[in-house]
Amino acid sequence: KMVSVGFKGQGSIDNVTWTGIDPIPGQVDYVAAIGDKKYETFEAALADAEGQTIKLLKDIEIAEGITIDKTTTLDLAGKTVSGSPDGAGVLAVESEGVTLTIEDTSGNGRVAYTGESEGYAVMVSDGTLVLGANGAENNFYIDGVVAATSSENLTVHGGYLKNKPTDGDTELDPPTGKVWQQITEGNKKGYYQLVEGEAPPATGPTVDNGGTVDSTTKTITVDTATNGTVTIEGDASSYTIEVPANVTTINGKVGTVTVKSGTVDISGAFK
């Protein structure tokens, strides 16, 4: 480390400049601010955050995650919030009437799940998550899964997501007239962004050589007159498939197979 010292009179130090030391000895290490007020911890800022904007002043790590219990805006300001909570969110919204808005007035900020087990960047079990400020550039990243109870709990104005939002198990439907588009080049390659567009219409599964599909009960019944191999086209991962004993093989993407008698070999993959 470099220390520059100026003397004023014999044996006294008038000015000391510390270079490369963070924090500077004797200086408070602030991590966030609300207006002109600065805070040493994110939790302290959150306690004052009702209806306010918390602006990050440096990268922070929240190992066990933190619950946002007040309606607030988090301005990443080019900084990173990271953590590795097991089965939870780095940031979590769990209360009805609470809205967390994430934006970035500087750009390239991140909310990142860094754990190796199951966990989420942001989790919303109740309340609302808003990603990005409407009409702003919203150049920030979500590294990890965004999980919300339903599409009604999530509003997306921008940002780049490493994964499409889910309800914890399946992908959430994008808003009408929007689609999730994966970027294929540049430094945002692999991230998803919400853009204008229409998703292709969903198609139910079909059985190509004997069987009926009931989309109401999510059941596929293979015809007993069918012998040998049955091929199921389309996504049948959410369907129960009833198969008679004289069918020996099912090809395709299949769900829960109920064999009336005998044994069926399955080729393809469970979703």
Tab-separated table of C-alpha atoms in Angstrom:
chain	number	residue	atom	x	y	z
A	1	LYS	CA	0.000	0.000	0.000
A	2	MET	CA	1.087	3.576	-0.649
A	3	VAL	CA	0.886	6.235	2.021
A	4	SER	CA	1.483	9.897	1.136
A	5	VAL	CA	2.238	12.036	4.194
A	6	GLY	CA	2.495	15.807	4.420
A	7	PHE	CA	4.012	17.400	7.573
A	8	LYS	CA	2.951	20.621	9.232
A	9	GLY	CA	5.366	21.506	11.961
A	10	GLN	CA	7.744	19.202	13.705
A	11	GLY	CA	6.385	15.717	14.348
A	12	SER	CA	2.767	16.392	13.286
A	13	ILE	CA	0.850	14.910	10.333
A	14	ASP	CA	-1.381	17.325	8.478
A	15	ASN	CA	-2.654	15.131	5.665
A	16	VAL	CA	-2.672	11.397	4.949
A	17	THR	CA	-3.809	9.950	1.624
A	18	TRP	CA	-4.520	6.191	1.648
A	19	THR	CA	-4.277	4.479	-1.729
A	20	GLY	CA	-5.578	0.973	-2.471
A	21	ILE	CA	-7.162	0.411	0.943
A	22	ASP	CA	-10.899	-0.319	1.160
A	23	PRO	CA	-12.295	0.713	3.484
A	24	ILE	CA	-9.992	3.552	4.416
A	25	PRO	CA	-9.081	3.291	8.111
A	26	GLY	CA	-11.576	5.254	10.182
A	27	GLN	CA	-14.002	5.653	7.276
A	28	VAL	CA	-17.484	4.104	7.418
A	29	ASP	CA	-18.085	1.498	4.701
A	30	TYR	CA	-21.513	2.320	3.235
A	31	VAL	CA	-23.270	-0.201	0.978
A	32	ALA	CA	-26.533	1.558	0.120
A	33	ALA	CA	-28.292	4.904	0.180
A	34	ILE	CA	-31.816	6.288	0.253
A	35	GLY	CA	-31.553	9.836	-1.012
A	36	ASP	CA	-28.735	11.522	0.913
A	37	LYS	CA	-28.828	9.042	3.789
A	38	LYS	CA	-26.273	6.223	3.622
A	39	TYR	CA	-26.377	2.804	5.254
A	40	GLU	CA	-23.758	0.316	6.361
A	41	THR	CA	-25.984	-2.700	5.664
A	42	PHE	CA	-28.675	-3.505	3.122
A	43	GLU	CA	-30.961	-4.609	5.957
A	44	ALA	CA	-30.700	-1.173	7.589
A	45	ALA	CA	-31.629	0.505	4.315
A	46	LEU	CA	-34.571	-1.846	3.847
A	47	ALA	CA	-35.943	-0.864	7.258
A	48	ASP	CA	-36.372	2.719	5.942
A	49	ALA	CA	-37.383	1.746	2.409
A	50	GLU	CA	-41.196	1.924	2.380
A	51	GLY	CA	-42.070	3.817	-0.812
A	52	GLN	CA	-38.414	4.735	-1.326
A	53	THR	CA	-35.564	3.810	-3.682
A	54	ILE	CA	-32.547	1.949	-2.314
A	55	LYS	CA	-29.462	2.687	-4.383
A	56	LEU	CA	-26.560	0.285	-4.082
A	57	LEU	CA	-23.157	1.852	-3.478
A	58	LYS	CA	-21.162	-1.376	-3.741
A	59	ASP	CA	-21.565	-5.101	-4.449
A	60	ILE	CA	-23.241	-6.983	-1.619
A	61	GLU	CA	-23.593	-10.657	-0.749
A	62	ILE	CA	-26.690	-11.919	1.052
A	63	ALA	CA	-25.720	-15.498	1.804
A	64	GLU	CA	-29.082	-16.685	3.139
A	65	GLY	CA	-31.237	-14.364	1.064
A	66	ILE	CA	-33.466	-11.571	2.330
A	67	THR	CA	-37.222	-11.003	2.382
A	68	ILE	CA	-38.403	-7.679	1.001
A	69	ASP	CA	-41.251	-6.702	3.310
A	70	LYS	CA	-41.808	-3.128	2.112
A	71	THR	CA	-42.819	-1.706	-1.239
A	72	THR	CA	-39.554	-0.381	-2.588
A	73	THR	CA	-37.416	0.143	-5.670
A	74	LEU	CA	-33.944	-1.377	-5.785
A	75	ASP	CA	-31.573	0.609	-8.008
A	76	LEU	CA	-28.681	-1.737	-8.728
A	77	ALA	CA	-26.643	1.246	-9.982
A	78	GLY	CA	-24.242	-1.075	-11.776
A	79	LYS	CA	-23.626	-3.204	-8.669
A	80	THR	CA	-24.338	-6.883	-7.884
A	81	VAL	CA	-26.559	-8.478	-5.250
A	82	SER	CA	-25.589	-12.133	-4.849
A	83	GLY	CA	-26.332	-15.035	-2.548
A	84	SER	CA	-26.764	-18.792	-2.331
A	85	PRO	CA	-29.861	-19.520	-0.233
A	86	ASP	CA	-30.910	-23.164	-0.391
A	87	GLY	CA	-34.402	-23.458	-1.860
A	88	ALA	CA	-35.100	-19.741	-1.498
A	89	GLY	CA	-34.512	-16.462	-3.302
A	90	VAL	CA	-31.595	-14.088	-2.962
A	91	LEU	CA	-34.430	-11.558	-2.888
A	92	ALA	CA	-37.880	-12.778	-1.836
A	93	VAL	CA	-41.305	-11.108	-1.830
A	94	GLU	CA	-43.736	-12.965	0.413
A	95	SER	CA	-46.433	-10.481	1.457
A	96	GLU	CA	-49.593	-9.385	-0.315
A	97	GLY	CA	-49.492	-5.699	-1.171
A	98	VAL	CA	-45.692	-5.532	-1.286
A	99	THR	CA	-44.073	-4.595	-4.603
A	100	LEU	CA	-40.361	-4.884	-5.345
A	101	THR	CA	-39.160	-2.998	-8.414
A	102	ILE	CA	-35.655	-3.729	-9.700
A	103	GLU	CA	-34.000	-1.181	-11.979
A	104	ASP	CA	-30.531	0.037	-12.846
A	105	THR	CA	-29.782	3.708	-13.482
A	106	SER	CA	-26.120	2.971	-14.305
A	107	GLY	CA	-26.273	-0.322	-16.238
A	108	ASN	CA	-24.752	-3.809	-15.985
A	109	GLY	CA	-25.953	-4.468	-12.448
A	110	ARG	CA	-26.929	-7.997	-11.430
A	111	VAL	CA	-29.005	-10.070	-9.079
A	112	ALA	CA	-27.222	-13.418	-8.976
A	113	TYR	CA	-27.889	-16.801	-7.395
A	114	THR	CA	-24.443	-18.312	-6.821
A	115	GLY	CA	-25.292	-21.568	-5.047
A	116	GLU	CA	-24.917	-25.084	-6.390
A	117	SER	CA	-28.169	-26.486	-4.967
A	118	GLU	CA	-31.705	-25.433	-5.860
A	119	GLY	CA	-32.312	-21.745	-5.329
A	120	TYR	CA	-33.576	-18.614	-7.021
A	121	ALA	CA	-32.350	-15.144	-7.885
A	122	VAL	CA	-35.770	-13.692	-7.039
A	123	MET	CA	-38.763	-15.557	-5.592
A	124	VAL	CA	-42.299	-14.180	-5.289
A	125	SER	CA	-44.755	-16.271	-3.292
A	126	ASP	CA	-47.081	-13.306	-2.750
A	127	GLY	CA	-46.943	-9.640	-3.682
A	128	THR	CA	-45.500	-8.336	-6.939
A	129	LEU	CA	-42.141	-8.186	-8.695
A	130	VAL	CA	-41.517	-5.510	-11.331
A	131	LEU	CA	-38.403	-5.902	-13.463
A	132	GLY	CA	-37.230	-2.640	-14.995
A	133	ALA	CA	-38.592	0.863	-15.171
A	134	ASN	CA	-41.187	1.444	-17.878
A	135	GLY	CA	-39.587	3.320	-20.764
A	136	ALA	CA	-36.020	3.048	-19.390
A	137	GLU	CA	-33.087	1.202	-20.950
A	138	ASN	CA	-33.081	-1.435	-18.190
A	139	ASN	CA	-29.625	-2.783	-18.903
A	140	PHE	CA	-29.334	-5.197	-15.971
A	141	TYR	CA	-29.066	-8.964	-15.525
A	142	ILE	CA	-30.803	-11.650	-13.487
A	143	ASP	CA	-28.403	-14.587	-13.102
A	144	GLY	CA	-30.631	-17.363	-11.842
A	145	VAL	CA	-34.284	-18.311	-11.848
A	146	VAL	CA	-37.091	-15.811	-11.297
A	147	ALA	CA	-39.952	-17.732	-9.676
A	148	ALA	CA	-43.426	-16.262	-9.167
A	149	THR	CA	-46.676	-17.881	-8.092
A	150	SER	CA	-48.295	-16.802	-11.363
A	151	SER	CA	-47.855	-14.393	-14.249
A	152	GLU	CA	-50.052	-11.939	-12.325
A	153	ASN	CA	-47.281	-11.558	-9.718
A	154	LEU	CA	-44.691	-10.506	-12.314
A	155	THR	CA	-44.397	-7.420	-14.520
A	156	VAL	CA	-41.467	-7.158	-16.919
A	157	HIS	CA	-40.443	-3.863	-18.512
A	158	GLY	CA	-36.892	-4.958	-19.247
A	159	GLY	CA	-33.735	-6.624	-18.066
A	160	TYR	CA	-31.914	-9.716	-19.266
A	161	LEU	CA	-32.757	-13.043	-17.643
A	162	LYS	CA	-30.578	-16.151	-17.619
A	163	ASN	CA	-33.733	-18.294	-17.439
A	164	LYS	CA	-37.342	-17.791	-18.428
A	165	PRO	CA	-39.543	-17.031	-15.394
A	166	THR	CA	-41.256	-20.035	-13.792
A	167	ASP	CA	-43.758	-20.829	-11.070
A	168	GLY	CA	-41.078	-23.022	-9.522
A	169	ASP	CA	-41.812	-25.961	-11.833
A	170	THR	CA	-43.058	-24.799	-15.235
A	171	GLU	CA	-42.451	-21.697	-17.345
A	172	LEU	CA	-44.856	-18.800	-16.891
A	173	ASP	CA	-46.785	-17.618	-19.910
A	174	PRO	CA	-45.493	-14.273	-21.233
A	175	PRO	CA	-47.935	-11.353	-21.458
A	176	THR	CA	-50.232	-11.230	-24.472
A	177	GLY	CA	-48.349	-9.959	-27.506
A	178	LYS	CA	-44.940	-10.702	-25.964
A	179	VAL	CA	-42.475	-13.585	-26.233
A	180	TRP	CA	-39.252	-14.506	-24.474
A	181	GLN	CA	-36.436	-14.264	-27.004
A	182	GLN	CA	-33.002	-15.751	-26.342
A	183	ILE	CA	-30.082	-13.586	-27.468
A	184	THR	CA	-27.702	-15.515	-29.712
A	185	GLU	CA	-24.654	-13.251	-29.950
A	186	GLY	CA	-22.661	-10.570	-28.159
A	187	ASN	CA	-22.021	-10.227	-24.439
A	188	LYS	CA	-25.687	-10.951	-23.685
A	189	LYS	CA	-25.610	-14.297	-25.513
A	190	GLY	CA	-27.762	-16.902	-23.792
A	191	TYR	CA	-29.887	-14.391	-21.885
A	192	TYR	CA	-33.609	-13.933	-22.495
A	193	GLN	CA	-35.403	-10.656	-23.069
A	194	LEU	CA	-39.118	-9.957	-23.397
A	195	VAL	CA	-39.944	-8.611	-26.862
A	196	GLU	CA	-42.993	-7.933	-29.015
A	197	GLY	CA	-44.328	-11.042	-30.707
A	198	GLU	CA	-46.852	-13.848	-30.659
A	199	ALA	CA	-46.095	-17.293	-29.308
A	200	PRO	CA	-46.939	-20.179	-31.646
A	201	PRO	CA	-50.264	-21.785	-30.793
A	202	ALA	CA	-50.007	-24.702	-28.401
A	203	THR	CA	-50.726	-28.072	-29.973
A	204	GLY	CA	-51.933	-31.075	-28.057
A	205	PRO	CA	-50.508	-34.560	-28.478
A	206	THR	CA	-51.789	-37.002	-31.081
A	207	VAL	CA	-51.554	-40.771	-31.455
A	208	ASP	CA	-50.618	-41.707	-34.985
A	209	ASN	CA	-51.844	-45.302	-35.152
A	210	GLY	CA	-54.752	-45.816	-32.815
A	211	GLY	CA	-55.872	-44.015	-29.705
A	212	THR	CA	-57.892	-41.152	-28.271
A	213	VAL	CA	-56.743	-37.925	-26.630
A	214	ASP	CA	-58.861	-36.277	-23.913
A	215	SER	CA	-57.455	-32.787	-23.280
A	216	THR	CA	-59.910	-32.173	-20.445
A	217	THR	CA	-58.818	-35.109	-18.294
A	218	LYS	CA	-55.273	-35.046	-19.769
A	219	THR	CA	-55.543	-38.720	-20.724
A	220	ILE	CA	-54.399	-40.616	-23.795
A	221	THR	CA	-56.028	-44.018	-24.237
A	222	VAL	CA	-54.269	-46.281	-26.704
A	223	ASP	CA	-56.623	-48.437	-28.781
A	224	THR	CA	-56.688	-52.117	-27.760
A	225	ALA	CA	-56.692	-53.058	-31.450
A	226	THR	CA	-53.255	-51.524	-31.860
A	227	ASN	CA	-50.306	-53.910	-31.908
A	228	GLY	CA	-46.587	-53.289	-31.615
A	229	THR	CA	-45.386	-49.679	-31.460
A	230	VAL	CA	-47.361	-46.508	-30.780
A	231	THR	CA	-45.912	-43.086	-31.606
A	232	ILE	CA	-47.228	-40.042	-29.752
A	233	GLU	CA	-46.643	-36.730	-31.497
A	234	GLY	CA	-46.504	-33.456	-29.580
A	235	ASP	CA	-45.944	-32.772	-25.905
A	236	ALA	CA	-47.663	-35.433	-23.794
A	237	SER	CA	-45.579	-34.782	-20.691
A	238	SER	CA	-48.626	-33.677	-18.675
A	239	TYR	CA	-50.826	-36.572	-19.830
A	240	THR	CA	-51.591	-39.966	-18.346
A	241	ILE	CA	-51.227	-42.626	-21.039
A	242	GLU	CA	-53.245	-45.808	-20.709
A	243	VAL	CA	-51.688	-48.638	-22.671
A	244	PRO	CA	-53.082	-52.166	-23.298
A	245	ALA	CA	-50.834	-55.167	-22.964
A	246	ASN	CA	-50.518	-55.798	-26.698
A	247	VAL	CA	-48.667	-52.483	-27.198
A	248	THR	CA	-44.997	-53.127	-26.553
A	249	THR	CA	-43.329	-49.766	-27.236
A	250	ILE	CA	-44.192	-46.079	-26.964
A	251	ASN	CA	-42.191	-43.530	-28.923
A	252	GLY	CA	-42.370	-39.837	-28.170
A	253	LYS	CA	-42.440	-37.401	-25.274
A	254	VAL	CA	-44.578	-39.148	-22.706
A	255	GLY	CA	-46.143	-38.466	-19.334
A	256	THR	CA	-47.284	-40.909	-16.655
A	257	VAL	CA	-47.792	-44.290	-18.314
A	258	THR	CA	-50.467	-46.568	-16.882
A	259	VAL	CA	-50.143	-50.086	-18.248
A	260	LYS	CA	-53.353	-52.091	-18.009
A	261	SER	CA	-51.402	-55.336	-18.122
A	262	GLY	CA	-48.092	-56.521	-19.459
A	263	THR	CA	-44.939	-54.460	-20.019
A	264	VAL	CA	-44.256	-51.443	-22.199
A	265	ASP	CA	-40.824	-50.190	-23.265
A	266	ILE	CA	-40.612	-46.410	-23.519
A	267	SER	CA	-38.349	-44.614	-25.982
A	268	GLY	CA	-38.177	-40.835	-25.915
A	269	ALA	CA	-37.905	-38.621	-22.876
A	270	PHE	CA	-39.885	-37.440	-19.916
A	271	LYS	CA	-40.064	-33.661	-19.830
